[in-house]
């Protein structure tokens, strides 16, 4: 006899594949949970979102924020990133400091870019 589905669902240590297999065995219904794991990311332009944010940061570094050490530090970190310039990882790791800097400059456009990237990509 198999365990009830509620018992299986409450186990937090099951992987997505194990859970899908166990649910299929318990309920008799096939599931594609593991196969469709990333379907919600289709059509999102990760590179475009990252590029727009990096261009905004580069603009700050070259212009009005040139005296602020944060922008230079960020771009140096990006250039020297051992993960081969994984802009998505870098931006998502620093979303709060970026938000603070954009807010300090009253840059609604940059904040909107960051918010959209955070909602869709991070």
PDB file of C-alpha atoms in Angstrom:
ATOM      1  CA  UNK A   1       0.000   0.000   0.000  1.00  0.00           C
ATOM      2  CA  UNK A   2       1.297   3.461  -0.854  1.00  0.00           C
ATOM      3  CA  UNK A   3       1.269   6.500   1.405  1.00  0.00           C
ATOM      4  CA  UNK A   4      -1.517   9.044   1.002  1.00  0.00           C
ATOM      5  CA  UNK A   5      -0.744  11.966  -1.285  1.00  0.00           C
ATOM      6  CA  UNK A   6      -0.969  14.411   1.644  1.00  0.00           C
ATOM      7  CA  UNK A   7       1.858  12.570   3.409  1.00  0.00           C
ATOM      8  CA  UNK A   8       3.972  12.614   0.278  1.00  0.00           C
ATOM      9  CA  UNK A   9       3.335  16.314  -0.356  1.00  0.00           C
ATOM     10  CA  UNK A  10       4.306  17.235   3.191  1.00  0.00           C
ATOM     11  CA  UNK A  11       7.778  15.689   2.797  1.00  0.00           C
ATOM     12  CA  UNK A  12      10.049  18.635   2.106  1.00  0.00           C
ATOM     13  CA  UNK A  13      13.142  16.632   1.249  1.00  0.00           C
ATOM     14  CA  UNK A  14      11.818  15.231  -2.024  1.00  0.00           C
ATOM     15  CA  UNK A  15      13.330  16.504  -5.248  1.00  0.00           C
ATOM     16  CA  UNK A  16      11.050  17.632  -8.073  1.00  0.00           C
ATOM     17  CA  UNK A  17      11.781  14.449 -10.016  1.00  0.00           C
ATOM     18  CA  UNK A  18      11.186  12.209  -7.002  1.00  0.00           C
ATOM     19  CA  UNK A  19       7.987  14.069  -6.173  1.00  0.00           C
ATOM     20  CA  UNK A  20       6.713  13.764  -9.749  1.00  0.00           C
ATOM     21  CA  UNK A  21       7.513  10.054  -9.837  1.00  0.00           C
ATOM     22  CA  UNK A  22       5.944   9.433  -6.424  1.00  0.00           C
ATOM     23  CA  UNK A  23       2.809  11.394  -7.267  1.00  0.00           C
ATOM     24  CA  UNK A  24       2.421   9.516 -10.517  1.00  0.00           C
ATOM     25  CA  UNK A  25       2.778   6.192  -8.693  1.00  0.00           C
ATOM     26  CA  UNK A  26       0.396   7.222  -5.898  1.00  0.00           C
ATOM     27  CA  UNK A  27      -2.332   8.798  -7.980  1.00  0.00           C
ATOM     28  CA  UNK A  28      -1.894   6.762 -11.126  1.00  0.00           C
ATOM     29  CA  UNK A  29      -1.674   9.982 -13.135  1.00  0.00           C
ATOM     30  CA  UNK A  30       1.313  10.876 -15.243  1.00  0.00           C
ATOM     31  CA  UNK A  31       2.934  14.207 -14.535  1.00  0.00           C
ATOM     32  CA  UNK A  32       5.475  16.324 -16.371  1.00  0.00           C
ATOM     33  CA  UNK A  33       6.582  18.404 -13.395  1.00  0.00           C
ATOM     34  CA  UNK A  34      10.309  17.852 -13.952  1.00  0.00           C
ATOM     35  CA  UNK A  35      10.138  18.224 -17.736  1.00  0.00           C
ATOM     36  CA  UNK A  36       8.191  21.510 -17.638  1.00  0.00           C
ATOM     37  CA  UNK A  37      10.176  23.074 -14.814  1.00  0.00           C
ATOM     38  CA  UNK A  38      11.368  26.127 -16.790  1.00  0.00           C
ATOM     39  CA  UNK A  39       8.356  26.696 -19.026  1.00  0.00           C
ATOM     40  CA  UNK A  40       7.493  29.932 -17.189  1.00  0.00           C
ATOM     41  CA  UNK A  41      10.757  31.538 -18.341  1.00  0.00           C
ATOM     42  CA  UNK A  42      10.038  31.246 -22.060  1.00  0.00           C
ATOM     43  CA  UNK A  43       9.967  34.558 -23.888  1.00  0.00           C
ATOM     44  CA  UNK A  44      11.779  36.554 -21.198  1.00  0.00           C
ATOM     45  CA  UNK A  45      14.700  38.547 -22.550  1.00  0.00           C
ATOM     46  CA  UNK A  46      17.210  38.010 -19.722  1.00  0.00           C
ATOM     47  CA  UNK A  47      20.091  39.389 -21.778  1.00  0.00           C
ATOM     48  CA  UNK A  48      18.109  42.466 -22.792  1.00  0.00           C
ATOM     49  CA  UNK A  49      17.120  43.251 -19.200  1.00  0.00           C
ATOM     50  CA  UNK A  50      20.714  42.834 -18.021  1.00  0.00           C
ATOM     51  CA  UNK A  51      22.111  44.885 -20.908  1.00  0.00           C
ATOM     52  CA  UNK A  52      19.735  47.781 -20.175  1.00  0.00           C
ATOM     53  CA  UNK A  53      20.743  47.813 -16.505  1.00  0.00           C
ATOM     54  CA  UNK A  54      24.473  47.574 -17.287  1.00  0.00           C
ATOM     55  CA  UNK A  55      24.129  50.468 -19.767  1.00  0.00           C
ATOM     56  CA  UNK A  56      22.396  52.519 -17.061  1.00  0.00           C
ATOM     57  CA  UNK A  57      25.197  51.752 -14.601  1.00  0.00           C
ATOM     58  CA  UNK A  58      27.835  52.648 -17.202  1.00  0.00           C
ATOM     59  CA  UNK A  59      26.008  55.942 -17.811  1.00  0.00           C
ATOM     60  CA  UNK A  60      26.141  56.753 -14.100  1.00  0.00           C
ATOM     61  CA  UNK A  61      29.826  55.861 -13.913  1.00  0.00           C
ATOM     62  CA  UNK A  62      30.626  58.130 -16.870  1.00  0.00           C
ATOM     63  CA  UNK A  63      28.363  60.999 -15.859  1.00  0.00           C
ATOM     64  CA  UNK A  64      26.472  62.241 -12.855  1.00  0.00           C
ATOM     65  CA  UNK A  65      27.596  59.458 -10.518  1.00  0.00           C
ATOM     66  CA  UNK A  66      31.267  59.547 -11.510  1.00  0.00           C
ATOM     67  CA  UNK A  67      32.353  60.621  -8.032  1.00  0.00           C
ATOM     68  CA  UNK A  68      30.455  57.767  -6.374  1.00  0.00           C
ATOM     69  CA  UNK A  69      32.766  54.803  -5.715  1.00  0.00           C
ATOM     70  CA  UNK A  70      29.917  52.296  -6.021  1.00  0.00           C
ATOM     71  CA  UNK A  71      29.641  52.539  -9.814  1.00  0.00           C
ATOM     72  CA  UNK A  72      33.362  51.995 -10.413  1.00  0.00           C
ATOM     73  CA  UNK A  73      33.427  49.163  -7.894  1.00  0.00           C
ATOM     74  CA  UNK A  74      30.473  47.492  -9.614  1.00  0.00           C
ATOM     75  CA  UNK A  75      32.043  47.751 -13.076  1.00  0.00           C
ATOM     76  CA  UNK A  76      35.417  46.501 -11.763  1.00  0.00           C
ATOM     77  CA  UNK A  77      33.653  43.562 -10.162  1.00  0.00           C
ATOM     78  CA  UNK A  78      31.910  42.847 -13.454  1.00  0.00           C
ATOM     79  CA  UNK A  79      35.181  42.964 -15.410  1.00  0.00           C
ATOM     80  CA  UNK A  80      36.981  40.708 -12.946  1.00  0.00           C
ATOM     81  CA  UNK A  81      34.127  38.309 -12.235  1.00  0.00           C
ATOM     82  CA  UNK A  82      35.441  34.736 -12.236  1.00  0.00           C
ATOM     83  CA  UNK A  83      32.036  33.544 -13.431  1.00  0.00           C
ATOM     84  CA  UNK A  84      32.848  35.116 -16.815  1.00  0.00           C
ATOM     85  CA  UNK A  85      30.688  38.183 -16.469  1.00  0.00           C
ATOM     86  CA  UNK A  86      27.461  36.529 -15.472  1.00  0.00           C
ATOM     87  CA  UNK A  87      25.536  39.802 -15.486  1.00  0.00           C
ATOM     88  CA  UNK A  88      22.312  38.164 -14.329  1.00  0.00           C
ATOM     89  CA  UNK A  89      24.013  36.739 -11.237  1.00  0.00           C
ATOM     90  CA  UNK A  90      25.886  39.964 -10.514  1.00  0.00           C
ATOM     91  CA  UNK A  91      22.823  42.184 -10.871  1.00  0.00           C
ATOM     92  CA  UNK A  92      20.591  39.887  -8.828  1.00  0.00           C
ATOM     93  CA  UNK A  93      23.236  39.717  -6.091  1.00  0.00           C
ATOM     94  CA  UNK A  94      23.356  43.498  -5.807  1.00  0.00           C
ATOM     95  CA  UNK A  95      19.716  44.401  -6.405  1.00  0.00           C
ATOM     96  CA  UNK A  96      19.295  46.218  -3.071  1.00  0.00           C
ATOM     97  CA  UNK A  97      22.398  48.448  -3.353  1.00  0.00           C
ATOM     98  CA  UNK A  98      21.421  49.211  -6.955  1.00  0.00           C
ATOM     99  CA  UNK A  99      17.909  50.154  -5.867  1.00  0.00           C
ATOM    100  CA  UNK A 100      19.339  52.433  -3.155  1.00  0.00           C
ATOM    101  CA  UNK A 101      21.601  54.222  -5.635  1.00  0.00           C
ATOM    102  CA  UNK A 102      18.828  54.672  -8.223  1.00  0.00           C
ATOM    103  CA  UNK A 103      16.482  55.966  -5.503  1.00  0.00           C
ATOM    104  CA  UNK A 104      19.156  58.400  -4.294  1.00  0.00           C
ATOM    105  CA  UNK A 105      19.312  59.821  -7.824  1.00  0.00           C
ATOM    106  CA  UNK A 106      15.520  59.868  -8.197  1.00  0.00           C
ATOM    107  CA  UNK A 107      15.864  57.790 -11.374  1.00  0.00           C
ATOM    108  CA  UNK A 108      12.380  56.369 -11.970  1.00  0.00           C
ATOM    109  CA  UNK A 109      13.400  54.852 -15.315  1.00  0.00           C
ATOM    110  CA  UNK A 110      16.314  52.917 -13.784  1.00  0.00           C
ATOM    111  CA  UNK A 111      14.112  51.795 -10.895  1.00  0.00           C
ATOM    112  CA  UNK A 112      11.501  50.522 -13.371  1.00  0.00           C
ATOM    113  CA  UNK A 113      14.196  48.584 -15.256  1.00  0.00           C
ATOM    114  CA  UNK A 114      15.463  47.071 -12.019  1.00  0.00           C
ATOM    115  CA  UNK A 115      11.976  46.182 -10.815  1.00  0.00           C
ATOM    116  CA  UNK A 116      11.106  44.502 -14.102  1.00  0.00           C
ATOM    117  CA  UNK A 117      14.363  42.523 -14.092  1.00  0.00           C
ATOM    118  CA  UNK A 118      13.771  41.531 -10.477  1.00  0.00           C
ATOM    119  CA  UNK A 119      10.228  40.336 -11.169  1.00  0.00           C
ATOM    120  CA  UNK A 120      11.012  38.499 -14.399  1.00  0.00           C
ATOM    121  CA  UNK A 121      14.601  37.336 -14.034  1.00  0.00           C
ATOM    122  CA  UNK A 122      15.907  37.230 -10.474  1.00  0.00           C
TER     123      UNK A 122
END
